[in-house]
């Protein structure tokens, strides 16, 4: 089990999400899903929330008292 | 003592105070250029998308030239000479032979930059008969003031002298030491050999054609010849920007990751490949130029595709080195080790993100290099989108991140704020994702580059799922984030220098590679052999096309004509 994801790690994860967010409509179109601007905003907000929840769940699993042996991750 | 044994506890500043001064001066020259270039960048980005227009559209090209020349010539190469001076000095563990000579080449480069800069800035003042609105791609038929060409020539002479300085250090080191060329010095020497070969083209173009033409000594030039000579230099210069970034990825990034370079031999192979393959590829920038036979373009495409090899080798070696570092830090699993990397360190995060963006830039570069698909994106906004990923991120972001790592050993100051540093590099990544993504998308629908007015009357670009307005917004937001990122970078550095000197030292030792130089064939260090092969490839790729260009259009013009020739022929037959 790896250590907790720090705020710096979360920042980088969110940065990696930016290209996905920017081209989310293109990505959806590849699967034949056409999104309006409103639907797009809801979808990417949901995506960001899902990632934040996943990170939170990961950190809970890793244990709040565990040493952060990642040296900064 | 070799580079591997250089004591890490002694700061470079203490061991080589004179050289540290030159390195600092070079880096600050680079950062001044970065600041002004970034300002020009945000002005042109906001003007082009029509959000903020306080300059005249005619001045857009002055701003564009300022942006291009300052960032891809001054920023990159000043940083390079500082970094290479640091790398050669520390890896050979010997001072330069004559510090006055070192200062002389640095001041020569400064003089060249000032001359070219004055010529460009003159374009803003109507009452001054000086301008150089020729963009970074300064070939004919656009003509600049002689000061511009003279400045470029002086600048390049400065880099040649710098190369001689590093070679001299190595020659003397070699006379006193046995064994392999230390890796960082090997990287510097191969980079400079490539640069000497590559700058032959631009030197001939400037000294024999553009400068005499701008002085009125000759009436005309052959535009296709000056274009070809420019691109003879214009593509390898891309690798000249990249090779210092590679030096940092190979020799510094593994250490920051907590590990060691995976393979010294692979690193040497990569730099040899860059030396021999970087130059005979420039014609791939001229796929749409009439006057160059398709066969020569095909050769250039083939050579260009071979250049993917060193980049792929680099991706493997650097990621393997990072993984080794992560596992030393307790990382486990197939991918979970990524979490063990030092993401809090802006030097690491900046370089890692830069490498990631370079991969994306490599993919769009393959489109540029393919003869048929290049026609789709030629001279569109796709191309700036591509090189903002390569030089604009792989190089620029790596240089900024490396500065955070170099700062203590060059100035005895700690970075004022690692948090600001981290935000800065991530902000650059996000800003560039937005801006370059929009540029690529815009290029795919045919929106042109190099224009202040990309809109046409009675015609609208079809941006597919999004809209041109959405792409413009991405460019504006991305460009703004990039500008703010530069401000944060420079501000963080300036405040750091205002702080009190730190006590003690920092460990900046670079551990030896897992597979060291003893594992690499000695032929890799035979620089004469690689130079000979590089020159042979250049001869094969360029002798016939240049011969044909001169035969068709004359050494001093008129240039090869296609469209007007067809028209005049039609007039004759009708």
Coordinates of C-alpha atoms in Angstrom, one line a residue:
Chain A
X1 CA 0.0 0.0 0.0
X2 CA 1.5 3.3 -1.0
X3 CA 1.4 6.4 1.3
X4 CA -1.1 9.2 1.4
X5 CA -1.5 11.7 -1.5
X6 CA -0.3 15.1 -0.3
X7 CA -1.6 18.4 -1.4
X8 CA 1.3 18.8 -3.8
X9 CA 0.4 15.4 -5.3
X10 CA -3.3 16.4 -5.5
X11 CA -2.3 19.6 -7.3
X12 CA -0.4 17.6 -9.9
X13 CA -3.3 15.2 -10.3
X14 CA -5.7 18.1 -10.9
X15 CA -3.3 19.6 -13.4
X16 CA -3.3 16.3 -15.3
X17 CA -7.1 16.5 -15.4
X18 CA -7.0 19.8 -17.2
X19 CA -6.5 18.3 -20.7
X20 CA -9.3 15.9 -20.1
X21 CA -11.6 18.7 -18.9
X22 CA -10.7 20.9 -21.8
X23 CA -11.4 18.2 -24.4
X24 CA -14.2 16.4 -22.5
X25 CA -16.7 17.2 -25.2
X26 CA -14.4 15.8 -27.9
X27 CA -13.8 12.7 -25.8
X28 CA -17.6 12.2 -25.3
X29 CA -18.2 12.7 -29.1
X30 CA -15.8 9.8 -29.8
X31 CA -18.3 7.6 -28.0
X32 CA -21.2 9.2 -29.8
X33 CA -22.3 11.4 -26.9
X34 CA -23.1 15.0 -27.8
X35 CA -23.0 17.4 -24.8
X36 CA -24.5 20.8 -24.5
X37 CA -22.5 23.4 -22.6
X38 CA -24.6 22.9 -19.5
X39 CA -24.2 19.2 -19.6
X40 CA -20.5 19.6 -20.2
X41 CA -20.2 21.8 -17.1
X42 CA -22.1 19.3 -15.0
X43 CA -20.0 16.4 -16.3
X44 CA -16.6 18.0 -15.7
X45 CA -17.7 19.2 -12.2
X46 CA -18.7 15.7 -11.5
X47 CA -15.4 14.4 -12.8
X48 CA -13.4 16.8 -10.6
X49 CA -15.6 15.9 -7.6
X50 CA -15.1 12.2 -8.3
X51 CA -11.3 12.6 -8.4
X52 CA -11.3 14.6 -5.1
X53 CA -13.5 11.9 -3.5
X54 CA -11.2 9.1 -4.8
X55 CA -8.1 10.9 -3.4
X56 CA -9.9 11.4 -0.1
X57 CA -10.8 7.7 0.0
X58 CA -7.3 6.7 -0.9
X59 CA -5.9 8.8 1.9
X60 CA -8.4 7.4 4.4
X61 CA -7.4 3.9 3.3
X62 CA -3.7 4.8 3.7
X63 CA -4.5 5.9 7.2
X64 CA -4.3 9.4 8.6
X65 CA -1.5 8.5 10.9
X66 CA 0.7 6.7 8.4
X67 CA 4.1 8.2 7.7
X68 CA 4.3 10.1 4.5
X69 CA 7.3 8.1 3.2
X70 CA 6.9 9.6 -0.2
X71 CA 9.0 12.6 0.7
X72 CA 6.5 14.9 -0.7
X73 CA 4.2 13.0 -3.1
Chain B
X1 CA 38.7 13.3 -9.6
X2 CA 35.7 12.9 -11.9
X3 CA 32.2 14.3 -11.9
X4 CA 30.9 11.3 -10.0
X5 CA 33.4 11.9 -7.2
X6 CA 32.9 15.7 -6.9
X7 CA 32.0 16.3 -3.3
X8 CA 28.4 17.2 -3.0
X9 CA 28.8 19.2 0.2
X10 CA 30.9 22.0 -1.4
X11 CA 28.8 24.6 -3.2
X12 CA 29.8 25.3 -6.8
X13 CA 30.0 28.9 -5.8
X14 CA 32.7 28.2 -3.3
X15 CA 34.7 25.8 -5.4
X16 CA 34.5 27.9 -8.6
X17 CA 33.6 31.5 -7.7
X18 CA 34.7 33.1 -11.0
X19 CA 32.8 30.6 -13.1
X20 CA 29.8 30.9 -10.8
X21 CA 29.8 34.6 -11.6
X22 CA 29.7 33.9 -15.3
X23 CA 27.0 31.3 -14.9
X24 CA 24.9 33.7 -12.8
X25 CA 25.3 36.5 -15.4
X26 CA 24.3 34.2 -18.2
X27 CA 21.3 33.0 -16.4
X28 CA 20.2 36.5 -15.5
X29 CA 20.6 37.5 -19.1
X30 CA 18.3 34.6 -20.0
X31 CA 15.7 35.7 -17.4
X32 CA 15.7 39.3 -18.6
X33 CA 15.0 38.0 -22.1
X34 CA 12.3 35.6 -20.6
X35 CA 10.6 38.5 -18.8
X36 CA 10.5 40.8 -21.9
X37 CA 9.6 37.9 -24.2
X38 CA 6.8 36.8 -22.0
X39 CA 5.4 40.4 -21.9
X40 CA 5.5 40.4 -25.7
X41 CA 3.8 37.0 -25.6
X42 CA 0.8 38.0 -23.6
X43 CA 0.4 41.2 -25.7
X44 CA 0.3 39.3 -28.9
X45 CA -2.0 36.5 -27.5
X46 CA -4.6 38.9 -26.3
X47 CA -4.3 41.1 -29.4
X48 CA -4.7 38.1 -31.8
X49 CA -7.8 36.8 -30.1
X50 CA -9.2 40.4 -30.0
X51 CA -9.6 40.6 -26.2
X52 CA -7.2 43.5 -25.5
X53 CA -5.9 45.5 -28.4
X54 CA -3.8 48.5 -27.4
X55 CA -1.2 48.1 -30.1
X56 CA -1.7 48.7 -33.8
X57 CA -2.0 45.5 -35.8
X58 CA 1.0 46.6 -37.8
X59 CA 3.0 46.5 -34.6
X60 CA 1.9 43.0 -33.9
X61 CA 4.8 41.8 -36.1
X62 CA 7.3 43.8 -34.1
X63 CA 5.9 42.2 -30.9
X64 CA 6.0 38.8 -32.5
X65 CA 9.6 39.2 -33.6
X66 CA 10.5 40.4 -30.1
X67 CA 8.7 37.4 -28.6
X68 CA 10.3 34.9 -30.9
X69 CA 13.9 36.2 -30.9
X70 CA 14.1 37.0 -27.2
X71 CA 12.7 33.6 -26.2
X72 CA 14.1 31.2 -28.6
X73 CA 17.5 32.8 -29.2
X74 CA 18.3 34.9 -26.1
X75 CA 16.5 33.1 -23.3
X76 CA 17.4 29.6 -24.4
X77 CA 20.9 30.2 -25.5
X78 CA 22.0 32.4 -22.6
X79 CA 20.6 29.7 -20.2
X80 CA 22.4 27.1 -22.2
X81 CA 25.8 28.8 -22.0
X82 CA 25.4 29.3 -18.3
X83 CA 24.4 25.7 -17.8
X84 CA 27.1 24.3 -20.0
X85 CA 29.7 26.4 -18.2
X86 CA 28.5 24.9 -14.9
X87 CA 28.3 21.4 -16.4
X88 CA 31.8 21.4 -17.9
X89 CA 33.4 23.1 -14.9
X90 CA 31.8 20.7 -12.4
X91 CA 32.1 17.5 -14.4
X92 CA 35.8 18.1 -15.2
X93 CA 36.3 19.6 -11.8
X94 CA 38.5 22.3 -13.1
X95 CA 38.1 26.0 -13.6
X96 CA 38.0 27.5 -17.1
X97 CA 41.5 28.2 -18.5
X98 CA 41.1 32.0 -18.8
X99 CA 38.2 33.7 -17.1
X100 CA 38.7 36.8 -19.2
X101 CA 38.1 34.8 -22.3
X102 CA 35.0 33.4 -20.7
X103 CA 33.7 36.9 -19.9
X104 CA 34.7 38.0 -23.5
X105 CA 32.3 35.4 -25.1
X106 CA 29.6 36.3 -22.7
X107 CA 29.9 40.0 -23.4
X108 CA 30.0 39.2 -27.2
X109 CA 26.7 37.5 -26.8
X110 CA 25.3 40.4 -24.8
X111 CA 26.5 42.9 -27.5
X112 CA 24.8 40.8 -30.2
X113 CA 21.6 40.6 -28.3
X114 CA 21.6 44.4 -27.7
X115 CA 22.2 45.1 -31.4
X116 CA 19.4 42.8 -32.5
X117 CA 17.1 44.0 -29.7
X118 CA 17.6 47.7 -30.7
X119 CA 16.8 46.8 -34.3
X120 CA 13.6 45.1 -33.3
X121 CA 12.5 47.7 -30.8
X122 CA 13.1 50.4 -33.4
X123 CA 10.0 49.0 -35.1
X124 CA 7.9 50.6 -32.5
X125 CA 9.1 54.1 -33.2
X126 CA 8.1 55.5 -36.5
X127 CA 10.6 58.4 -36.3
X128 CA 13.5 56.0 -36.1
X129 CA 14.4 54.4 -39.5
X130 CA 15.2 51.1 -37.9
X131 CA 13.1 48.0 -37.8
X132 CA 13.4 44.2 -37.9
X133 CA 9.8 42.9 -38.3
X134 CA 11.1 39.7 -39.8
X135 CA 10.0 37.3 -37.1
X136 CA 12.3 34.7 -35.7
X137 CA 12.3 33.0 -39.2
X138 CA 14.3 35.9 -40.6
X139 CA 14.8 34.8 -44.2
X140 CA 14.0 36.8 -47.4
X141 CA 11.9 38.4 -48.7
X142 CA 11.3 40.2 -45.4
X143 CA 14.2 42.5 -44.8
X144 CA 15.5 43.8 -41.5
X145 CA 17.8 46.6 -40.6
X146 CA 21.5 45.6 -40.9
X147 CA 21.8 46.0 -37.1
X148 CA 19.6 43.0 -36.7
X149 CA 21.7 40.7 -38.9
X150 CA 24.9 42.1 -37.4
X151 CA 23.6 41.4 -33.9
X152 CA 22.7 37.9 -34.8
X153 CA 26.1 37.3 -36.3
X154 CA 27.9 38.7 -33.2
X155 CA 25.7 36.6 -30.9
X156 CA 26.5 33.4 -32.8
X157 CA 30.2 34.2 -32.8
X158 CA 29.9 34.5 -29.0
X159 CA 28.4 31.0 -28.8
X160 CA 31.2 29.7 -31.0
X161 CA 33.8 31.2 -28.7
X162 CA 31.9 29.7 -25.7
X163 CA 32.2 26.3 -27.3
X164 CA 35.9 26.8 -27.9
X165 CA 36.2 27.6 -24.2
X166 CA 34.6 24.3 -23.2
X167 CA 36.6 22.3 -25.7
X168 CA 39.8 23.9 -24.4
X169 CA 38.9 22.8 -20.9
X170 CA 38.3 19.3 -22.1
X171 CA 41.5 19.2 -24.2
X172 CA 43.6 20.2 -21.1
X173 CA 41.7 17.8 -18.9
X174 CA 42.3 15.0 -21.4
X175 CA 46.0 15.7 -21.4
X176 CA 46.1 15.2 -17.6
X177 CA 43.5 12.4 -17.2
X178 CA 42.8 9.0 -18.6
X179 CA 39.4 7.5 -19.1
X180 CA 36.1 8.4 -20.6
X181 CA 34.8 11.9 -21.2
X182 CA 32.7 12.7 -18.1
X183 CA 29.0 12.5 -19.1
X184 CA 28.0 16.1 -18.7
X185 CA 31.1 17.3 -20.7
X186 CA 30.3 14.7 -23.3
X187 CA 26.8 16.1 -23.7
X188 CA 28.2 19.7 -23.9
X189 CA 30.8 18.8 -26.5
X190 CA 28.4 16.8 -28.8
X191 CA 25.9 19.7 -28.5
X192 CA 28.5 22.2 -29.5
X193 CA 29.7 20.1 -32.4
X194 CA 26.2 19.9 -33.7
X195 CA 25.9 23.7 -33.2
X196 CA 29.1 24.4 -35.2
X197 CA 27.7 22.3 -38.1
X198 CA 24.2 23.8 -37.9
X199 CA 25.3 27.4 -37.7
X200 CA 27.3 27.2 -41.0
X201 CA 23.9 27.7 -42.8
X202 CA 22.8 30.8 -40.9
X203 CA 26.3 32.2 -41.0
X204 CA 26.5 32.0 -44.8
X205 CA 22.9 33.3 -45.1
X206 CA 23.6 36.3 -42.9
X207 CA 27.1 37.2 -43.9
X208 CA 26.9 36.6 -47.6
X209 CA 23.3 37.4 -48.4
X210 CA 21.1 39.1 -45.8
X211 CA 23.6 41.5 -44.4
X212 CA 25.0 42.7 -47.7
X213 CA 21.4 42.9 -49.0
X214 CA 20.2 45.0 -46.1
X215 CA 23.3 47.3 -46.5
X216 CA 22.5 47.8 -50.2
X217 CA 25.7 46.1 -51.3
X218 CA 23.7 43.6 -53.4
X219 CA 20.3 44.4 -55.0
X220 CA 18.6 41.1 -54.4
X221 CA 18.9 37.6 -52.9
X222 CA 17.5 34.2 -53.9
X223 CA 14.7 33.9 -51.3
X224 CA 14.6 30.1 -51.6
X225 CA 18.3 29.9 -50.9
X226 CA 18.0 32.1 -47.8
X227 CA 15.0 30.0 -46.7
X228 CA 16.9 26.8 -47.2
X229 CA 20.0 28.1 -45.4
X230 CA 17.8 29.3 -42.6
X231 CA 16.1 26.0 -42.1
X232 CA 19.5 24.2 -42.4
X233 CA 20.0 26.0 -39.1
X234 CA 16.4 26.4 -38.0
X235 CA 15.7 22.8 -37.2
X236 CA 18.9 21.8 -35.5
X237 CA 18.6 24.9 -33.4
X238 CA 15.6 23.2 -31.9
X239 CA 17.9 20.4 -30.6
X240 CA 20.4 23.0 -29.4
X241 CA 17.6 24.3 -27.2
X242 CA 16.6 20.8 -26.2
X243 CA 20.0 19.3 -25.5
X244 CA 20.6 21.3 -22.3
X245 CA 17.2 20.2 -21.2
X246 CA 18.2 16.6 -21.9
X247 CA 21.4 17.2 -20.0
X248 CA 19.3 18.1 -17.0
X249 CA 16.9 15.2 -17.5
X250 CA 19.7 12.7 -17.7
X251 CA 22.1 14.0 -15.0
X252 CA 20.0 16.1 -12.6
X253 CA 16.5 14.7 -12.6
X254 CA 17.5 11.2 -11.5
X255 CA 19.3 12.7 -8.5
X256 CA 16.3 14.8 -7.6
X257 CA 14.1 11.8 -7.9
X258 CA 16.2 10.1 -5.3
X259 CA 17.9 7.7 -7.6
X260 CA 20.6 7.3 -10.3
X261 CA 20.7 7.6 -14.0
X262 CA 19.6 4.3 -15.5
X263 CA 22.2 4.1 -18.3
X264 CA 25.2 6.3 -19.1
X265 CA 25.8 4.4 -22.5
X266 CA 22.2 5.1 -23.6
X267 CA 22.7 8.8 -22.8
X268 CA 25.8 8.9 -24.9
X269 CA 24.1 7.2 -27.8
X270 CA 21.3 9.7 -27.6
X271 CA 23.6 12.7 -27.9
X272 CA 25.6 11.1 -30.7
X273 CA 22.3 10.5 -32.6
X274 CA 21.4 14.2 -32.1
X275 CA 24.9 15.2 -33.4
X276 CA 24.6 13.2 -36.6
X277 CA 20.8 13.5 -37.3
X278 CA 19.9 17.0 -36.2
X279 CA 21.1 18.9 -39.3
X280 CA 20.1 17.0 -42.4
X281 CA 16.4 17.4 -41.7
X282 CA 15.7 21.2 -42.2
X283 CA 14.0 20.7 -45.6
X284 CA 11.0 19.2 -43.7
X285 CA 10.1 22.8 -42.9
X286 CA 9.9 23.5 -46.7
X287 CA 7.5 20.8 -47.9
X288 CA 5.4 23.5 -49.5
X289 CA 8.3 25.4 -51.1
X290 CA 8.4 25.2 -54.8
X291 CA 11.9 24.7 -56.2
X292 CA 12.9 21.8 -54.1
X293 CA 12.3 18.4 -55.6
X294 CA 10.0 16.0 -53.8
X295 CA 12.7 13.4 -53.5
X296 CA 14.9 15.7 -51.3
X297 CA 11.9 16.4 -49.2
X298 CA 11.3 12.7 -48.8
X299 CA 15.0 12.3 -47.6
X300 CA 14.4 15.1 -45.1
X301 CA 11.3 13.3 -43.8
X302 CA 13.1 10.0 -43.4
X303 CA 16.0 11.6 -41.5
X304 CA 13.4 13.5 -39.3
X305 CA 11.6 10.3 -38.5
X306 CA 15.0 8.7 -37.4
X307 CA 15.2 11.6 -34.9
X308 CA 12.3 10.1 -33.0
X309 CA 14.7 7.4 -31.9
X310 CA 16.8 9.5 -29.5
X311 CA 13.7 11.0 -28.0
X312 CA 12.1 7.6 -27.4
X313 CA 15.4 6.3 -25.9
X314 CA 15.3 9.4 -23.7
X315 CA 11.8 8.7 -22.6
X316 CA 12.7 5.2 -21.6
X317 CA 16.0 6.1 -19.8
X318 CA 14.6 9.1 -17.9
X319 CA 11.4 7.3 -16.8
X320 CA 13.5 4.3 -15.8
X321 CA 15.8 6.6 -13.8
X322 CA 12.8 8.2 -12.1
X323 CA 11.3 4.8 -11.3
X324 CA 14.6 3.8 -9.7
X325 CA 14.5 6.9 -7.6
X326 CA 10.9 6.4 -6.6
X327 CA 11.7 2.8 -5.5
X328 CA 14.7 4.0 -3.5
X329 CA 12.1 6.3 -1.7
X330 CA 9.8 3.4 -0.9
X331 CA 7.7 3.3 -4.0
X332 CA 6.1 0.0 -5.0
X333 CA 3.9 -1.6 -7.5
X334 CA 3.6 -1.2 -11.3
X335 CA 2.4 2.4 -11.1
X336 CA 2.1 3.2 -7.5
X337 CA 5.8 4.2 -7.4
X338 CA 4.8 7.4 -9.2
X339 CA 3.3 8.5 -5.9
X340 CA 6.7 8.2 -4.2
X341 CA 8.3 10.8 -6.4
X342 CA 9.1 14.2 -4.8
X343 CA 6.1 16.1 -6.3
X344 CA 6.5 18.8 -3.6
X345 CA 9.8 19.8 -5.1
X346 CA 9.2 22.4 -7.9
X347 CA 12.5 21.4 -9.6
X348 CA 11.3 17.8 -9.9
X349 CA 7.7 18.5 -10.8
X350 CA 8.7 21.2 -13.3
X351 CA 11.1 18.8 -15.1
X352 CA 8.7 15.9 -15.0
X353 CA 5.8 17.9 -16.4
X354 CA 8.1 19.4 -19.0
X355 CA 9.1 15.8 -20.1
X356 CA 5.4 14.8 -20.3
X357 CA 4.6 17.8 -22.4
X358 CA 7.5 17.0 -24.6
X359 CA 5.9 13.6 -25.4
X360 CA 2.8 15.4 -26.6
X361 CA 5.0 17.8 -28.6
X362 CA 6.7 14.8 -30.2
X363 CA 3.4 13.4 -31.4
X364 CA 2.4 16.7 -33.0
X365 CA 5.9 16.9 -34.4
X366 CA 5.4 13.7 -36.2
X367 CA 2.5 15.3 -38.0
X368 CA 4.7 18.2 -38.9
X369 CA 7.4 15.9 -40.2
X370 CA 5.1 13.7 -42.4
X371 CA 5.1 15.0 -45.9
X372 CA 1.5 14.4 -46.7
X373 CA -0.1 15.3 -43.5
X374 CA 2.0 18.3 -43.1
X375 CA 0.0 19.9 -45.9
X376 CA -3.0 19.9 -43.6
X377 CA -1.4 22.0 -40.9
X378 CA 1.4 23.9 -42.8
X379 CA 1.6 27.6 -41.7
X380 CA -1.4 27.2 -39.5
X381 CA -1.7 27.8 -35.7
X382 CA -0.9 24.1 -35.2
X383 CA 2.8 24.8 -35.7
X384 CA 3.1 27.4 -32.9
X385 CA 1.0 25.0 -30.8
X386 CA 3.6 22.3 -31.4
X387 CA 6.7 24.4 -30.6
X388 CA 5.1 25.9 -27.5
X389 CA 5.1 22.3 -26.3
X390 CA 8.7 21.6 -27.2
X391 CA 10.8 24.8 -26.7
X392 CA 8.0 26.6 -24.9
X393 CA 7.6 23.9 -22.3
X394 CA 10.0 21.0 -22.5
X395 CA 12.9 23.5 -22.7
X396 CA 11.5 26.6 -20.9
X397 CA 9.8 24.7 -18.0
X398 CA 12.9 22.5 -17.5
X399 CA 15.1 25.6 -17.4
X400 CA 12.9 27.3 -14.8
X401 CA 12.7 24.1 -12.7
X402 CA 16.4 23.6 -12.9
X403 CA 17.0 27.1 -11.8
X404 CA 15.3 26.2 -8.5
X405 CA 17.8 23.4 -8.1
X406 CA 20.8 25.4 -9.2
X407 CA 20.0 28.5 -7.1
X408 CA 21.6 27.6 -3.8
X409 CA 24.9 26.4 -5.4
X410 CA 25.2 29.5 -7.5
X411 CA 24.0 32.2 -5.1
X412 CA 24.2 30.7 -1.6
X413 CA 20.5 31.5 -1.3
X414 CA 17.6 29.2 -0.7
X415 CA 14.5 29.5 -2.8
X416 CA 12.2 32.0 -1.1
X417 CA 9.1 29.8 -1.5
X418 CA 8.9 26.2 -2.7
X419 CA 5.1 26.5 -2.6
X420 CA 5.1 29.4 -5.1
X421 CA 7.7 27.5 -7.1
X422 CA 5.4 24.5 -7.2
X423 CA 2.3 26.6 -8.2
X424 CA 4.4 28.3 -10.8
X425 CA 5.5 25.1 -12.6
X426 CA 2.0 23.6 -12.4
X427 CA 0.5 26.9 -13.6
X428 CA 2.8 26.8 -16.6
X429 CA 1.7 23.2 -17.4
X430 CA -2.0 24.1 -17.1
X431 CA -1.6 27.3 -19.1
X432 CA 0.3 25.5 -21.9
X433 CA -2.3 22.7 -22.0
X434 CA -5.0 25.3 -22.7
X435 CA -3.0 27.4 -25.1
X436 CA -1.3 24.8 -27.1
X437 CA -4.4 22.6 -27.2
X438 CA -6.4 25.5 -28.7
X439 CA -3.6 26.3 -31.1
X440 CA -3.5 22.7 -32.4
X441 CA -7.2 22.6 -32.7
X442 CA -7.3 25.9 -34.5
X443 CA -4.6 24.7 -36.9
X444 CA -6.6 21.6 -37.8
X445 CA -9.4 23.8 -39.0
X446 CA -7.0 26.0 -41.0
X447 CA -6.6 29.1 -38.8
X448 CA -3.4 30.7 -39.9
X449 CA -0.3 31.6 -37.9
X450 CA 1.8 34.7 -38.1
X451 CA -1.1 37.1 -38.5
X452 CA -2.7 39.7 -36.3
X453 CA -6.0 39.3 -38.1
X454 CA -6.9 35.7 -38.5
X455 CA -10.5 36.4 -39.3
X456 CA -11.7 36.8 -42.9
X457 CA -14.7 38.6 -44.2
X458 CA -17.5 36.3 -45.4
X459 CA -15.8 33.2 -44.2
X460 CA -16.0 31.4 -40.8
X461 CA -13.8 28.6 -39.7
X462 CA -15.7 25.5 -38.6
X463 CA -14.2 24.5 -35.3
X464 CA -16.2 21.3 -35.0
X465 CA -17.5 20.5 -31.6
X466 CA -16.3 23.7 -30.1
X467 CA -16.2 27.2 -31.6
X468 CA -13.5 29.6 -32.6
X469 CA -14.6 31.8 -29.7
X470 CA -13.9 28.9 -27.3
X471 CA -10.5 28.3 -28.8
X472 CA -9.7 32.0 -28.5
X473 CA -10.8 31.9 -24.9
X474 CA -8.4 29.0 -24.3
X475 CA -5.5 30.9 -25.9
X476 CA -6.3 34.0 -23.8
X477 CA -6.6 32.1 -20.5
X478 CA -3.6 29.9 -21.3
X479 CA -1.5 32.8 -22.3
X480 CA -2.4 34.7 -19.2
X481 CA -1.6 31.8 -16.9
X482 CA 1.8 31.5 -18.7
X483 CA 2.5 35.2 -18.2
X484 CA 1.6 35.0 -14.5
X485 CA 3.8 31.9 -14.2
X486 CA 6.8 33.8 -15.5
X487 CA 6.0 36.7 -13.1
X488 CA 5.9 34.2 -10.2
X489 CA 9.1 32.6 -11.3
X490 CA 11.0 35.9 -11.6
X491 CA 9.5 37.3 -8.4
X492 CA 10.4 34.2 -6.5
X493 CA 14.0 34.4 -7.7
X494 CA 14.4 38.1 -7.0
X495 CA 13.0 37.8 -3.5
X496 CA 15.3 34.8 -2.9
X497 CA 18.3 36.9 -3.8
X498 CA 17.2 39.6 -1.3
X499 CA 17.2 37.1 1.5
X500 CA 20.2 36.6 3.7
X501 CA 22.8 34.0 2.6
X502 CA 22.2 30.6 3.9
X503 CA 24.4 28.9 6.5
X504 CA 26.0 25.6 5.7
X505 CA 25.5 23.9 2.4
X506 CA 23.1 21.8 0.3
X507 CA 23.8 18.4 -1.3
X508 CA 24.0 18.8 -5.0
X509 CA 26.1 15.7 -5.8
X510 CA 25.1 13.8 -8.8
X511 CA 25.4 10.0 -8.2
X512 CA 27.0 7.7 -10.8
X513 CA 24.8 6.0 -13.3
X514 CA 23.5 2.4 -12.6
X515 CA 25.2 1.4 -15.9
X516 CA 28.2 3.6 -16.0
X517 CA 30.6 4.7 -18.8
X518 CA 32.6 1.4 -18.4
X519 CA 29.5 -0.3 -20.0
X520 CA 29.5 1.9 -23.1
X521 CA 31.6 1.2 -26.2
X522 CA 34.6 3.5 -26.4
X523 CA 33.7 4.4 -29.9
X524 CA 31.0 6.6 -28.5
X525 CA 33.6 9.0 -27.3
X526 CA 35.2 9.2 -30.8
X527 CA 33.9 12.6 -31.6
X528 CA 35.8 12.9 -34.9
X529 CA 34.0 9.9 -36.2
X530 CA 30.6 11.3 -35.4
X531 CA 31.4 14.7 -36.8
X532 CA 32.6 13.0 -40.1
X533 CA 29.3 11.1 -40.3
X534 CA 27.3 14.2 -39.5
X535 CA 29.0 16.1 -42.3
X536 CA 28.6 13.3 -44.7
X537 CA 24.8 13.2 -44.0
X538 CA 24.6 17.0 -44.4
X539 CA 26.4 16.7 -47.7
X540 CA 24.0 14.0 -48.9
X541 CA 20.9 15.8 -47.8
X542 CA 21.8 19.3 -48.9
X543 CA 24.4 19.4 -51.8
X544 CA 22.0 18.5 -54.6
X545 CA 19.0 20.6 -53.4
X546 CA 21.2 23.7 -52.8
X547 CA 22.9 23.1 -56.1
X548 CA 19.5 23.0 -57.8
X549 CA 18.3 26.1 -56.1
X550 CA 21.3 28.1 -57.1
X551 CA 21.1 26.7 -60.7
X552 CA 17.4 27.6 -61.0
X553 CA 17.3 30.9 -59.2
X554 CA 20.9 32.2 -59.2
X555 CA 23.1 32.7 -56.2
X556 CA 21.8 36.2 -55.7
X557 CA 18.3 35.7 -57.2
X558 CA 15.9 36.1 -58.7
X559 CA 14.3 33.5 -56.6
X560 CA 12.5 30.5 -58.0
X561 CA 9.2 31.5 -59.2
X562 CA 6.2 29.3 -59.7
X563 CA 2.9 31.1 -59.6
X564 CA 4.1 34.2 -61.6
X565 CA 5.9 31.9 -64.0
X566 CA 2.7 30.0 -64.8
X567 CA 0.8 33.3 -65.3
X568 CA 3.4 34.7 -67.7
X569 CA 3.4 31.4 -69.6
X570 CA -0.4 31.6 -69.8
X571 CA -0.1 35.1 -71.2
X572 CA 2.3 33.9 -73.8
X573 CA 0.1 31.1 -75.0
X574 CA -3.0 33.2 -75.1

